[in-house]
């Protein structure tokens, strides 16, 4: 698979000027680039002018989940006792609902509800327990102004939450954990996020071995997209997530974020979940996840500058404010 890696993409008025002058090619949702690295299937690469390439697949702008094609925020609402950053902070569904409503008021376009932790070495929970956690929250947030997503890898949970009013499925295993999961998505037509991960939460740290992490993640996600399409899932329903921190160490996660634009080759919008991750703590020096706000916002904006459309975050008000500012100064 040949890959085109846009280098230093531009946005806003600068992108518009370059496109108007015929000096660049479109990239992502309103961006442009004029130089790229062309990566061949054998790993060789060279720097080329974008005008010399067929870059139509990198243009972005495709609709997904009925949302506009522009950067926006997804609020993380974990209703678990053991998630790495915010597990156990709500003692009842009512408290979780209140926290979700506050995220919506702060500007979150999507609320991502999780009933099973996927932190390293997390304990797997039963389908019944997961549903007990998420269904009351879906009921309380349904129709309150944001799309509802559920972070799950279990087909039975997917089917139940979609019937209850959730609209999006976010699967950290890219539909590989449960053999029935892809069928549920194909049958319902639900928008789905396919995240890159090797192994499972218990073993993923043993799989963080790459020759070129950005290229390998892109190609492995391409394989997952192809398998999803074979089961009847439309590519227009798929969003991809590079899985920062999942089977990637700190240096690999930073490299993947720096070269996030490679994922545009997949023809799907990009979700970035860097919020409070270990690599943010590694580079910022903030050991406690709740103290990683500044680093998380920096990572989020770096992602937007490389084509990310959805920012999956814990700190919604601060990220919404930062994103609005970034969009304003980018033109």
Short mmCIF file of C-alpha atoms in Angstrom, two decimals:
data_model
loop_
_atom_site.label_atom_id
_atom_site.label_comp_id
_atom_site.label_asym_id
_atom_site.label_seq_id
_atom_site.Cartn_x
_atom_site.Cartn_y
_atom_site.Cartn_z
CA UNK A 1 0.00 0.00 0.00
CA UNK A 2 1.54 3.28 -1.14
CA UNK A 3 1.03 6.12 1.33
CA UNK A 4 1.12 9.89 0.93
CA UNK A 5 2.22 11.74 4.05
CA UNK A 6 1.29 15.44 3.94
CA UNK A 7 4.07 17.54 5.47
CA UNK A 8 3.22 20.71 7.40
CA UNK A 9 -0.44 21.00 6.36
CA UNK A 10 -1.91 24.50 6.50
CA UNK A 11 -5.42 25.58 7.47
CA UNK A 12 -7.68 28.59 7.22
CA UNK A 13 -6.77 31.59 5.09
CA UNK A 14 -3.28 30.25 4.38
CA UNK A 15 -4.68 26.99 3.02
CA UNK A 16 -7.24 28.87 0.94
CA UNK A 17 -4.56 31.12 -0.54
CA UNK A 18 -2.33 28.17 -1.46
CA UNK A 19 -5.24 26.34 -3.09
CA UNK A 20 -6.34 29.44 -5.00
CA UNK A 21 -2.82 29.88 -6.34
CA UNK A 22 -2.68 26.26 -7.45
CA UNK A 23 0.30 25.65 -5.18
CA UNK A 24 -1.22 23.01 -2.89
CA UNK A 25 -3.63 20.09 -2.68
CA UNK A 26 -6.61 19.87 -0.31
CA UNK A 27 -6.21 17.99 2.94
CA UNK A 28 -8.64 17.06 5.69
CA UNK A 29 -11.46 19.39 6.63
CA UNK A 30 -10.41 22.68 5.09
CA UNK A 31 -6.63 22.21 5.01
CA UNK A 32 -4.01 22.10 2.28
CA UNK A 33 -0.45 20.91 1.77
CA UNK A 34 2.14 21.45 -0.94
CA UNK A 35 4.86 18.96 0.00
CA UNK A 36 4.51 15.29 0.92
CA UNK A 37 6.52 12.21 1.69
CA UNK A 38 5.65 9.39 -0.70
CA UNK A 39 6.07 6.03 1.09
CA UNK A 40 6.20 2.92 -1.07
CA UNK A 41 5.06 -0.56 -0.04
CA UNK A 42 8.68 -1.63 0.44
CA UNK A 43 9.29 1.18 2.95
CA UNK A 44 11.33 3.43 0.67
CA UNK A 45 10.29 7.06 0.56
CA UNK A 46 10.98 10.37 -1.12
CA UNK A 47 9.82 13.97 -0.81
CA UNK A 48 7.59 15.17 -3.64
CA UNK A 49 5.44 18.17 -4.54
CA UNK A 50 1.79 17.52 -3.81
CA UNK A 51 0.84 18.80 -7.25
CA UNK A 52 2.61 15.78 -8.74
CA UNK A 53 0.42 13.30 -6.83
CA UNK A 54 -3.14 12.06 -7.00
CA UNK A 55 -4.24 13.32 -3.58
CA UNK A 56 -8.01 13.20 -3.99
CA UNK A 57 -8.40 10.65 -1.21
CA UNK A 58 -6.83 13.02 1.33
CA UNK A 59 -9.28 15.87 0.83
CA UNK A 60 -11.59 15.04 3.74
CA UNK A 61 -14.91 16.77 4.15
CA UNK A 62 -16.88 13.53 4.26
CA UNK A 63 -19.97 13.39 6.44
CA UNK A 64 -20.01 11.09 9.49
CA UNK A 65 -22.78 10.37 12.00
CA UNK A 66 -24.78 13.33 10.74
CA UNK A 67 -22.21 15.78 12.13
CA UNK A 68 -20.59 18.66 10.26
CA UNK A 69 -17.14 18.10 8.80
CA UNK A 70 -15.21 20.29 11.22
CA UNK A 71 -13.19 19.73 14.41
CA UNK A 72 -15.30 19.08 17.49
CA UNK A 73 -15.11 17.62 20.97
CA UNK A 74 -16.25 14.24 22.32
CA UNK A 75 -16.59 14.16 26.10
CA UNK A 76 -15.45 11.03 27.94
CA UNK A 77 -18.05 9.80 30.43
CA UNK A 78 -16.72 6.70 32.15
CA UNK A 79 -19.28 5.01 34.40
CA UNK A 80 -16.75 2.54 35.76
CA UNK A 81 -15.01 2.10 39.11
CA UNK A 82 -11.58 1.51 37.59
CA UNK A 83 -10.90 3.73 34.56
CA UNK A 84 -7.38 5.14 34.66
CA UNK A 85 -8.29 8.80 35.23
CA UNK A 86 -11.91 9.23 36.26
CA UNK A 87 -13.08 5.81 37.41
CA UNK A 88 -15.44 5.82 40.36
CA UNK A 89 -16.01 9.57 40.56
CA UNK A 90 -19.77 9.15 40.10
CA UNK A 91 -21.61 7.17 42.75
CA UNK A 92 -24.92 6.92 40.88
CA UNK A 93 -26.42 7.19 37.38
CA UNK A 94 -27.83 10.57 38.36
CA UNK A 95 -24.32 11.89 39.00
CA UNK A 96 -23.10 10.50 35.67
CA UNK A 97 -26.04 12.10 33.88
CA UNK A 98 -25.31 15.43 35.54
CA UNK A 99 -21.67 15.21 34.46
CA UNK A 100 -22.74 14.41 30.90
CA UNK A 101 -25.14 17.35 30.81
CA UNK A 102 -22.36 19.65 32.00
CA UNK A 103 -20.20 18.45 29.11
CA UNK A 104 -23.02 19.14 26.66
CA UNK A 105 -23.51 22.62 28.10
CA UNK A 106 -19.77 23.20 27.72
CA UNK A 107 -19.91 22.41 24.00
CA UNK A 108 -19.34 18.66 23.57
CA UNK A 109 -20.88 17.44 20.31
CA UNK A 110 -20.66 13.78 21.39
CA UNK A 111 -20.72 12.06 24.78
CA UNK A 112 -18.81 8.77 24.83
CA UNK A 113 -20.18 6.54 27.59
CA UNK A 114 -17.98 3.70 28.81
CA UNK A 115 -19.07 0.86 31.09
CA UNK A 116 -15.88 -1.21 30.94
CA UNK A 117 -12.37 0.08 31.57
CA UNK A 118 -9.78 -0.55 28.85
CA UNK A 119 -6.80 0.66 30.86
CA UNK A 120 -3.80 -1.73 30.92
CA UNK A 121 -4.62 -4.95 32.82
CA UNK A 122 -8.22 -3.89 33.46
CA UNK A 123 -10.61 -6.58 34.65
CA UNK A 124 -13.20 -7.67 32.09
CA UNK A 125 -16.81 -7.20 33.18
CA UNK A 126 -19.90 -9.13 32.15
CA UNK A 127 -22.29 -7.86 29.50
CA UNK A 128 -25.02 -7.57 32.15
CA UNK A 129 -22.83 -5.43 34.41
CA UNK A 130 -21.79 -3.21 31.52
CA UNK A 131 -25.40 -2.65 30.51
CA UNK A 132 -26.43 -1.93 34.09
CA UNK A 133 -23.88 0.88 34.10
CA UNK A 134 -24.57 2.48 30.71
CA UNK A 135 -28.30 2.08 29.99
CA UNK A 136 -29.56 4.46 32.72
CA UNK A 137 -27.09 7.09 31.55
CA UNK A 138 -28.20 6.74 27.94
CA UNK A 139 -31.79 7.18 29.04
CA UNK A 140 -30.90 10.32 31.00
CA UNK A 141 -28.86 11.94 28.19
CA UNK A 142 -30.91 10.90 25.17
CA UNK A 143 -32.26 13.90 23.28
CA UNK A 144 -30.35 16.44 25.37
CA UNK A 145 -28.33 18.03 22.58
CA UNK A 146 -25.38 15.74 21.84
CA UNK A 147 -24.84 12.51 19.97
CA UNK A 148 -24.41 9.55 22.30
CA UNK A 149 -21.59 7.08 21.73
CA UNK A 150 -20.88 3.93 23.70
CA UNK A 151 -17.34 2.66 24.20
CA UNK A 152 -17.75 -1.12 24.06
CA UNK A 153 -16.29 -4.21 22.42
CA UNK A 154 -19.25 -6.56 23.03
CA UNK A 155 -21.86 -7.21 20.32
CA UNK A 156 -24.69 -7.72 22.82
CA UNK A 157 -23.93 -4.37 24.42
CA UNK A 158 -23.78 -2.70 21.00
CA UNK A 159 -27.19 -4.03 20.03
CA UNK A 160 -28.79 -3.05 23.35
CA UNK A 161 -27.38 0.49 23.53
CA UNK A 162 -28.31 1.28 19.93
CA UNK A 163 -31.86 0.14 20.68
CA UNK A 164 -31.84 2.36 23.79
CA UNK A 165 -30.93 5.53 21.88
CA UNK A 166 -27.16 5.59 21.49
CA UNK A 167 -26.12 6.45 17.94
CA UNK A 168 -22.39 5.66 17.71
CA UNK A 169 -20.26 2.65 18.67
CA UNK A 170 -16.64 3.21 19.70
CA UNK A 171 -14.74 -0.11 19.71
CA UNK A 172 -11.13 -0.09 20.92
CA UNK A 173 -10.60 -3.48 19.27
CA UNK A 174 -11.83 -2.34 15.84
CA UNK A 175 -14.54 -5.05 15.89
CA UNK A 176 -12.05 -7.88 16.51
CA UNK A 177 -12.93 -8.85 20.10
CA UNK A 178 -16.44 -10.17 19.46
CA UNK A 179 -17.07 -12.13 16.24
CA UNK A 180 -20.66 -10.85 16.16
CA UNK A 181 -19.78 -7.16 16.52
CA UNK A 182 -19.27 -6.37 12.83
CA UNK A 183 -22.63 -7.96 12.04
CA UNK A 184 -24.40 -5.69 14.51
CA UNK A 185 -22.84 -2.60 12.93
CA UNK A 186 -23.62 -3.79 9.40
CA UNK A 187 -27.22 -4.63 10.32
CA UNK A 188 -27.95 -1.37 12.13
CA UNK A 189 -25.85 0.94 9.93
CA UNK A 190 -24.52 2.64 13.05
CA UNK A 191 -21.49 4.91 12.74
CA UNK A 192 -18.48 3.19 14.27
CA UNK A 193 -15.02 4.18 15.49
CA UNK A 194 -12.33 1.61 14.71
CA UNK A 195 -9.33 2.04 17.01
CA UNK A 196 -5.89 0.56 16.49
CA UNK A 197 -4.66 -1.77 19.20
CA UNK A 198 -2.56 -4.91 19.25
CA UNK A 199 -3.48 -7.61 21.74
CA UNK A 200 -5.92 -6.69 24.49
CA UNK A 201 -5.77 -4.43 27.56
CA UNK A 202 -3.93 -7.13 29.46
CA UNK A 203 -1.31 -7.87 26.80
CA UNK A 204 -1.04 -4.75 24.65
CA UNK A 205 2.13 -3.42 26.28
CA UNK A 206 3.97 -6.53 25.05
CA UNK A 207 3.07 -5.67 21.43
CA UNK A 208 4.62 -2.19 21.27
CA UNK A 209 7.24 -3.14 18.68
CA UNK A 210 7.31 -1.23 15.37
CA UNK A 211 9.76 -0.43 12.60
CA UNK A 212 7.70 2.64 11.62
CA UNK A 213 4.78 3.13 14.00
CA UNK A 214 2.85 5.65 11.88
CA UNK A 215 3.06 3.58 8.70
CA UNK A 216 2.26 0.29 10.45
CA UNK A 217 -0.73 1.73 12.32
CA UNK A 218 -2.09 3.20 9.07
CA UNK A 219 -1.73 -0.08 7.19
CA UNK A 220 -3.17 -2.17 10.02
CA UNK A 221 -6.19 0.12 10.22
CA UNK A 222 -6.56 -0.20 6.44
CA UNK A 223 -6.86 -3.96 6.94
CA UNK A 224 -9.51 -3.47 9.62
CA UNK A 225 -11.49 -1.17 7.31
CA UNK A 226 -11.31 -3.72 4.51
CA UNK A 227 -12.61 -6.48 6.79
CA UNK A 228 -15.41 -4.21 8.01
CA UNK A 229 -16.44 -3.47 4.44
CA UNK A 230 -16.47 -7.20 3.66
CA UNK A 231 -19.12 -7.67 6.37
CA UNK A 232 -21.31 -4.97 4.83
CA UNK A 233 -20.22 -1.90 6.81
CA UNK A 234 -20.10 1.20 4.61
CA UNK A 235 -16.81 3.11 4.64
CA UNK A 236 -18.86 6.28 5.14
CA UNK A 237 -19.89 4.89 8.56
CA UNK A 238 -16.30 4.45 9.73
CA UNK A 239 -14.09 6.81 11.74
CA UNK A 240 -10.55 5.75 12.64
CA UNK A 241 -8.60 6.23 15.87
CA UNK A 242 -4.82 5.61 15.92
CA UNK A 243 -5.03 4.31 19.49
CA UNK A 244 -2.49 6.57 21.16
CA UNK A 245 -1.14 4.72 24.22
CA UNK A 246 -2.62 1.37 23.21
CA UNK A 247 0.29 -0.96 22.38
CA UNK A 248 2.46 2.14 21.97
CA UNK A 249 5.03 3.51 24.38
CA UNK A 250 5.50 7.22 25.00
CA UNK A 251 7.94 7.81 22.14
CA UNK A 252 5.77 5.84 19.72
CA UNK A 253 2.64 7.72 20.77
CA UNK A 254 4.37 11.07 20.23
CA UNK A 255 5.65 9.94 16.80
CA UNK A 256 2.17 8.76 15.85
CA UNK A 257 0.68 12.11 16.83
CA UNK A 258 3.39 14.01 14.94
CA UNK A 259 2.60 12.04 11.78
CA UNK A 260 -1.16 11.76 12.25
CA UNK A 261 -1.74 13.15 8.75
CA UNK A 262 -0.82 9.73 7.34
CA UNK A 263 -4.20 8.42 8.45
CA UNK A 264 -5.88 10.62 5.85
CA UNK A 265 -4.91 7.92 3.33
CA UNK A 266 -7.67 5.74 4.79
CA UNK A 267 -10.47 7.95 3.49
CA UNK A 268 -12.17 8.12 6.90
CA UNK A 269 -12.35 10.97 9.42
CA UNK A 270 -9.94 10.77 12.35
CA UNK A 271 -10.64 10.63 16.08
CA UNK A 272 -7.82 11.43 18.49
CA UNK A 273 -7.89 10.26 22.11
CA UNK A 274 -4.78 11.68 23.77
CA UNK A 275 -6.43 13.13 26.86
CA UNK A 276 -4.48 12.49 30.11
CA UNK A 277 -2.63 9.54 28.54
CA UNK A 278 0.64 8.20 29.92
CA UNK A 279 2.69 9.72 27.10
CA UNK A 280 1.36 13.16 28.06
CA UNK A 281 2.60 12.57 31.59
CA UNK A 282 5.92 11.28 30.29
CA UNK A 283 6.71 14.38 28.24
CA UNK A 284 5.06 16.97 30.50
CA UNK A 285 6.35 15.61 33.79
CA UNK A 286 2.81 15.39 35.21
CA UNK A 287 2.59 12.00 36.88
CA UNK A 288 -1.01 12.28 38.08
CA UNK A 289 -3.52 11.95 35.17
CA UNK A 290 -5.77 14.72 36.53
CA UNK A 291 -2.82 17.15 36.34
CA UNK A 292 -2.24 16.65 32.61
CA UNK A 293 -4.64 19.31 31.32
CA UNK A 294 -2.04 21.51 29.66
CA UNK A 295 -0.31 18.63 27.94
CA UNK A 296 -3.63 17.14 26.86
CA UNK A 297 -4.75 20.38 25.23
CA UNK A 298 -1.39 20.74 23.47
CA UNK A 299 -1.75 17.20 22.11
CA UNK A 300 -5.34 17.84 21.02
CA UNK A 301 -4.45 20.98 19.06
CA UNK A 302 -1.44 19.26 17.51
CA UNK A 303 -3.89 16.61 16.33
CA UNK A 304 -6.30 19.14 14.83
CA UNK A 305 -3.37 20.70 12.96
CA UNK A 306 -2.74 17.27 11.41
CA UNK A 307 -6.30 16.47 10.42
CA UNK A 308 -8.11 15.15 13.51
CA UNK A 309 -11.83 15.87 13.44
CA UNK A 310 -12.96 14.50 16.82
CA UNK A 311 -11.06 15.16 20.04
CA UNK A 312 -11.99 12.61 22.71
CA UNK A 313 -11.27 14.35 26.03
CA UNK A 314 -11.91 14.37 29.76
CA UNK A 315 -11.68 18.16 30.15
CA UNK A 316 -14.45 19.40 27.89
CA UNK A 317 -14.80 23.12 28.78
CA UNK A 318 -11.07 23.79 28.53
CA UNK A 319 -10.67 21.83 25.27
CA UNK A 320 -13.70 23.48 23.66
CA UNK A 321 -12.28 26.88 24.57
CA UNK A 322 -8.83 25.98 23.19
CA UNK A 323 -10.33 24.56 19.98
CA UNK A 324 -12.45 27.66 19.40
CA UNK A 325 -9.36 29.81 19.84
CA UNK A 326 -7.31 27.64 17.48
CA UNK A 327 -10.02 27.79 14.83
CA UNK A 328 -10.29 31.56 15.20
CA UNK A 329 -6.60 32.26 14.70
CA UNK A 330 -6.36 29.67 11.90
CA UNK A 331 -8.88 31.65 9.87
#
